């Protein structure tokens, strides 16, 4: 095996410079109705952060909008609402970071430095459209004649030839029109706050009043002369924003949508299709989700479907939606499988776990699903042919389709891939897909009988006409994971050895590198940025183990909901089981030198490991850990633990607050002091508790840093700081491992 040490020193700077290898990757695909054109955003290179708008047509790419030619260099001064929206989306680039089109995909609108820009895809240079103020979330009308946008928390519409109208003005500073509230954007996956009617004459608009929501103040300790930033943050058990929906006409008409807001305070999603406006609402305890049809004339609503669950109703992106015939497209959890239903009929088989609905065209539904949790593929369902899998290579795939063209975008073991497929292309019969089992990889320890739940049928007779190129840099370190299935629960895991390690020559300290919580998998068959980081730590002399335990997605509702009422116990138990099972199979792993690191939920899990299982874990680095679950937001935390006034015991067992006296192992806490997601108070209060209990520990504060550090130098050096701490903290080979 070739030693990668020569590239080790260069990796942290590359990791930071490329923004975790996200720059240069094509994304945000839109296909025209005839399927002939594909729009997308891509930065200029793997280290260039400026996003540009591109069009792919007839096998060639054409640049539609380059910010450097429009505003000079791509520098930005964006409105506060847009900055917050990008931070919540973890947006790492600048320039063109998003866009919207008319129905024909001929008119494209985007915001740049707070200005509204429009470009026509059939030719011509981008042009600016004068607006009443800085622009957030511009969206053309379906007919392409005007553009709606938010400015100063008010909703406006402007014609392409001028004529700006304010449709809904914010009555006071706590009110906004057309924007998603915090929990919608951060926890529900709803990033927008208004929707055009297909005829372009009306809009369905969210009005958000944050006055009931408690205030938080984010000061900058590094600059005490700077006033604190005031944010509205709904902690578990406290009041949410008051969200209503209104139907607005372009001539000033306004009709409020009515539903039982007392029983269903969360607006999960909404839309407007050929059958009229619709919305999905959820109860505060998240055990009921209703799909409502909205009368566009009166605002009255009618229940079209209701989903219930004794734990919580999982929100699946892209649902609800409707086919051309009006059939509802919804998820359904039954018999351990999250299925896709169309018109009330289950259309996916046992064991195929629905992840998201990507789009509906006619009666065809495009969706992603997993029959093996280490991969996610793009599927389609049509009444005449049933379900077929479109993506073939191993990886984590998504996509979009329209007009006989399908765009498949995947993160594979070899990096990013984007394929453009046409239905009318000539092709031969597809080769059968050869899928490795969970115990596989470049250096598989053994083969496994654990395969997919069923052999998937495939999309017939297609070939990809072209690939849309990724400009992402190739990592200087190539991840070499062993894909494993560990323990009695068959935990999906990846194990990374140093490239220079020869089996049987030495015992290596073990570093667990998990996330371990809802909404994220790390042990997947794809070259993710996390896998590159895990390999870098392996090159430092660790055997790095990444395991996805109970509560992580991809294995169905029973697996996900095993953490209901206790987000700590099952997650930590699975990490213990994973390291022990790996140690039994790989004698080069040293059980007397085990460390763990993580960020966000992973940071919480790392700190919990050294508190509650010092017999297994000997050192930890915890980044941005939510140590007191009562301080996290309503929708996310009450989903798993219930209301803190009703179930205080769930919050007590799932928090680290009150357990500081248990610390016996070296612990480093890292936190951004400008974090508006997991407040720095989590770490500061826990550190104070540790100090009061006489428990030595290390705290690394990051001034001006939000939940995910954005500064390149900080990101590069954070890797080295963690490495050095863990190496110093672990006992020497063969040394004592008793509690300190």
Short mmCIF file of N, CA and C in Angstrom, two decimals, residues 349 352 364 366-367 369 371 375-382 384-395 397 406 408 421 423 427-436 452 454-463:
data_model
loop_
_atom_site.label_atom_id
_atom_site.label_comp_id
_atom_site.label_asym_id
_atom_site.label_seq_id
_atom_site.Cartn_x
_atom_site.Cartn_y
_atom_site.Cartn_z
N UNK A 349 -41.65 -1.25 -2.60
CA UNK A 349 -41.67 -2.55 -1.92
C UNK A 349 -41.10 -2.50 -0.51
N UNK A 352 -37.34 -0.94 0.85
CA UNK A 352 -36.86 0.22 0.11
C UNK A 352 -37.30 1.46 0.88
N UNK A 364 -45.66 10.62 -13.35
CA UNK A 364 -44.34 10.08 -13.01
C UNK A 364 -43.79 10.77 -11.77
N UNK A 366 -40.45 11.10 -9.31
CA UNK A 366 -39.02 10.87 -9.14
C UNK A 366 -38.70 10.97 -7.66
N UNK A 367 -37.94 10.01 -7.13
CA UNK A 367 -37.66 10.01 -5.70
C UNK A 367 -36.32 9.34 -5.42
N UNK A 369 -34.26 6.78 -2.60
CA UNK A 369 -34.55 5.75 -1.60
C UNK A 369 -33.33 4.86 -1.45
N UNK A 371 -32.12 0.80 -0.43
CA UNK A 371 -32.36 -0.58 -0.02
C UNK A 371 -31.16 -1.12 0.74
N UNK A 375 -25.97 3.37 0.69
CA UNK A 375 -26.15 4.01 -0.61
C UNK A 375 -27.54 4.63 -0.68
N UNK A 376 -27.68 5.65 -1.53
CA UNK A 376 -29.00 6.22 -1.81
C UNK A 376 -29.09 6.44 -3.32
N UNK A 377 -30.18 5.98 -3.91
CA UNK A 377 -30.31 6.02 -5.37
C UNK A 377 -31.56 6.78 -5.80
N UNK A 378 -31.55 7.18 -7.07
CA UNK A 378 -32.69 7.85 -7.68
C UNK A 378 -33.58 6.80 -8.34
N UNK A 379 -34.85 6.87 -8.03
CA UNK A 379 -35.85 5.96 -8.57
C UNK A 379 -36.96 6.76 -9.23
N UNK A 380 -37.75 6.10 -10.06
CA UNK A 380 -38.97 6.72 -10.57
C UNK A 380 -40.11 5.71 -10.49
N UNK A 381 -41.31 6.24 -10.35
CA UNK A 381 -42.50 5.39 -10.40
C UNK A 381 -43.46 5.93 -11.45
N UNK A 382 -43.94 5.04 -12.31
CA UNK A 382 -44.98 5.35 -13.28
C UNK A 382 -46.03 4.26 -13.20
N UNK A 384 -47.72 2.62 -15.33
CA UNK A 384 -47.64 1.52 -16.29
C UNK A 384 -46.46 0.59 -16.03
N UNK A 385 -45.40 1.10 -15.43
CA UNK A 385 -44.17 0.31 -15.31
C UNK A 385 -43.74 0.07 -13.87
N UNK A 386 -44.39 0.72 -12.91
CA UNK A 386 -44.01 0.54 -11.52
C UNK A 386 -42.75 1.30 -11.18
N UNK A 387 -41.96 0.79 -10.23
CA UNK A 387 -40.75 1.46 -9.74
C UNK A 387 -39.52 0.94 -10.46
N UNK A 388 -38.66 1.89 -10.85
CA UNK A 388 -37.39 1.53 -11.50
C UNK A 388 -36.28 2.41 -10.94
N UNK A 389 -35.11 1.80 -10.81
CA UNK A 389 -33.98 2.56 -10.32
C UNK A 389 -33.22 3.17 -11.50
N UNK A 390 -32.90 4.46 -11.40
CA UNK A 390 -32.24 5.15 -12.49
C UNK A 390 -30.73 5.24 -12.31
N UNK A 391 -30.27 5.51 -11.11
CA UNK A 391 -28.82 5.58 -10.86
C UNK A 391 -28.27 4.17 -10.69
N UNK A 392 -27.08 3.94 -11.21
CA UNK A 392 -26.54 2.58 -11.23
C UNK A 392 -25.30 2.42 -10.38
N UNK A 393 -24.40 3.38 -10.42
CA UNK A 393 -23.14 3.24 -9.70
C UNK A 393 -23.32 3.43 -8.20
N UNK A 394 -22.48 2.81 -7.39
CA UNK A 394 -22.56 3.02 -5.94
C UNK A 394 -22.38 4.49 -5.60
N UNK A 395 -23.06 4.94 -4.55
CA UNK A 395 -22.92 6.32 -4.12
C UNK A 395 -24.18 6.84 -3.48
N UNK A 397 -26.98 9.52 -4.41
CA UNK A 397 -27.44 10.19 -5.61
C UNK A 397 -28.68 11.04 -5.36
N UNK A 406 -33.32 13.36 -17.73
CA UNK A 406 -33.06 13.14 -16.31
C UNK A 406 -31.62 13.52 -16.01
N UNK A 408 -28.81 13.14 -13.18
CA UNK A 408 -28.43 12.39 -11.99
C UNK A 408 -27.14 12.98 -11.43
N UNK A 421 -29.28 12.22 -18.96
CA UNK A 421 -29.87 11.11 -19.72
C UNK A 421 -31.04 11.61 -20.55
N UNK A 423 -34.45 10.15 -22.77
CA UNK A 423 -35.29 8.99 -23.03
C UNK A 423 -35.15 8.51 -24.46
N UNK A 427 -29.75 2.94 -26.95
CA UNK A 427 -28.95 2.30 -25.91
C UNK A 427 -29.18 0.81 -25.97
N UNK A 428 -28.26 0.12 -25.35
CA UNK A 428 -28.41 -1.32 -25.23
C UNK A 428 -28.92 -1.65 -23.85
N UNK A 429 -29.23 -2.89 -23.64
CA UNK A 429 -29.75 -3.30 -22.33
C UNK A 429 -28.70 -3.02 -21.26
N UNK A 430 -29.11 -2.53 -20.11
CA UNK A 430 -28.14 -2.21 -19.06
C UNK A 430 -27.52 -3.46 -18.46
N UNK A 431 -26.27 -3.32 -18.05
CA UNK A 431 -25.63 -4.41 -17.36
C UNK A 431 -26.23 -4.58 -15.97
N UNK A 432 -26.24 -5.80 -15.44
CA UNK A 432 -26.75 -5.95 -14.08
C UNK A 432 -25.86 -5.21 -13.10
N UNK A 433 -26.50 -4.65 -12.08
CA UNK A 433 -25.75 -3.92 -11.07
C UNK A 433 -25.13 -4.90 -10.10
N UNK A 434 -23.83 -4.80 -9.93
CA UNK A 434 -23.12 -5.65 -8.97
C UNK A 434 -22.88 -4.82 -7.73
N UNK A 435 -23.58 -5.17 -6.68
CA UNK A 435 -23.53 -4.38 -5.46
C UNK A 435 -22.76 -5.12 -4.39
N UNK A 436 -21.71 -4.52 -3.85
CA UNK A 436 -21.00 -5.16 -2.75
C UNK A 436 -21.83 -5.13 -1.49
N UNK A 452 -28.86 -6.01 -0.85
CA UNK A 452 -30.08 -5.23 -0.87
C UNK A 452 -31.29 -6.08 -0.53
N UNK A 454 -33.94 -6.36 -2.06
CA UNK A 454 -34.49 -6.97 -3.26
C UNK A 454 -33.64 -6.51 -4.43
N UNK A 455 -33.71 -7.22 -5.50
CA UNK A 455 -32.94 -6.83 -6.70
C UNK A 455 -33.75 -5.79 -7.46
N UNK A 456 -33.25 -4.56 -7.59
CA UNK A 456 -34.06 -3.51 -8.18
C UNK A 456 -34.17 -3.63 -9.70
N UNK A 457 -35.36 -3.41 -10.24
CA UNK A 457 -35.46 -3.26 -11.69
C UNK A 457 -34.85 -1.94 -12.10
N UNK A 458 -34.39 -1.85 -13.33
CA UNK A 458 -33.67 -0.66 -13.75
C UNK A 458 -34.39 0.02 -14.90
N UNK A 459 -34.10 1.30 -15.04
CA UNK A 459 -34.62 2.08 -16.15
C UNK A 459 -34.14 1.45 -17.46
N UNK A 460 -35.05 1.12 -18.35
CA UNK A 460 -34.65 0.44 -19.58
C UNK A 460 -34.01 1.39 -20.59
N UNK A 461 -33.11 0.83 -21.36
CA UNK A 461 -32.57 1.43 -22.57
C UNK A 461 -32.32 2.92 -22.50
N UNK A 462 -31.29 3.30 -21.78
CA UNK A 462 -30.85 4.69 -21.75
C UNK A 462 -29.33 4.73 -21.85
N UNK A 463 -28.80 5.82 -22.32
CA UNK A 463 -27.39 6.08 -22.13
C UNK A 463 -27.26 7.57 -21.82
#
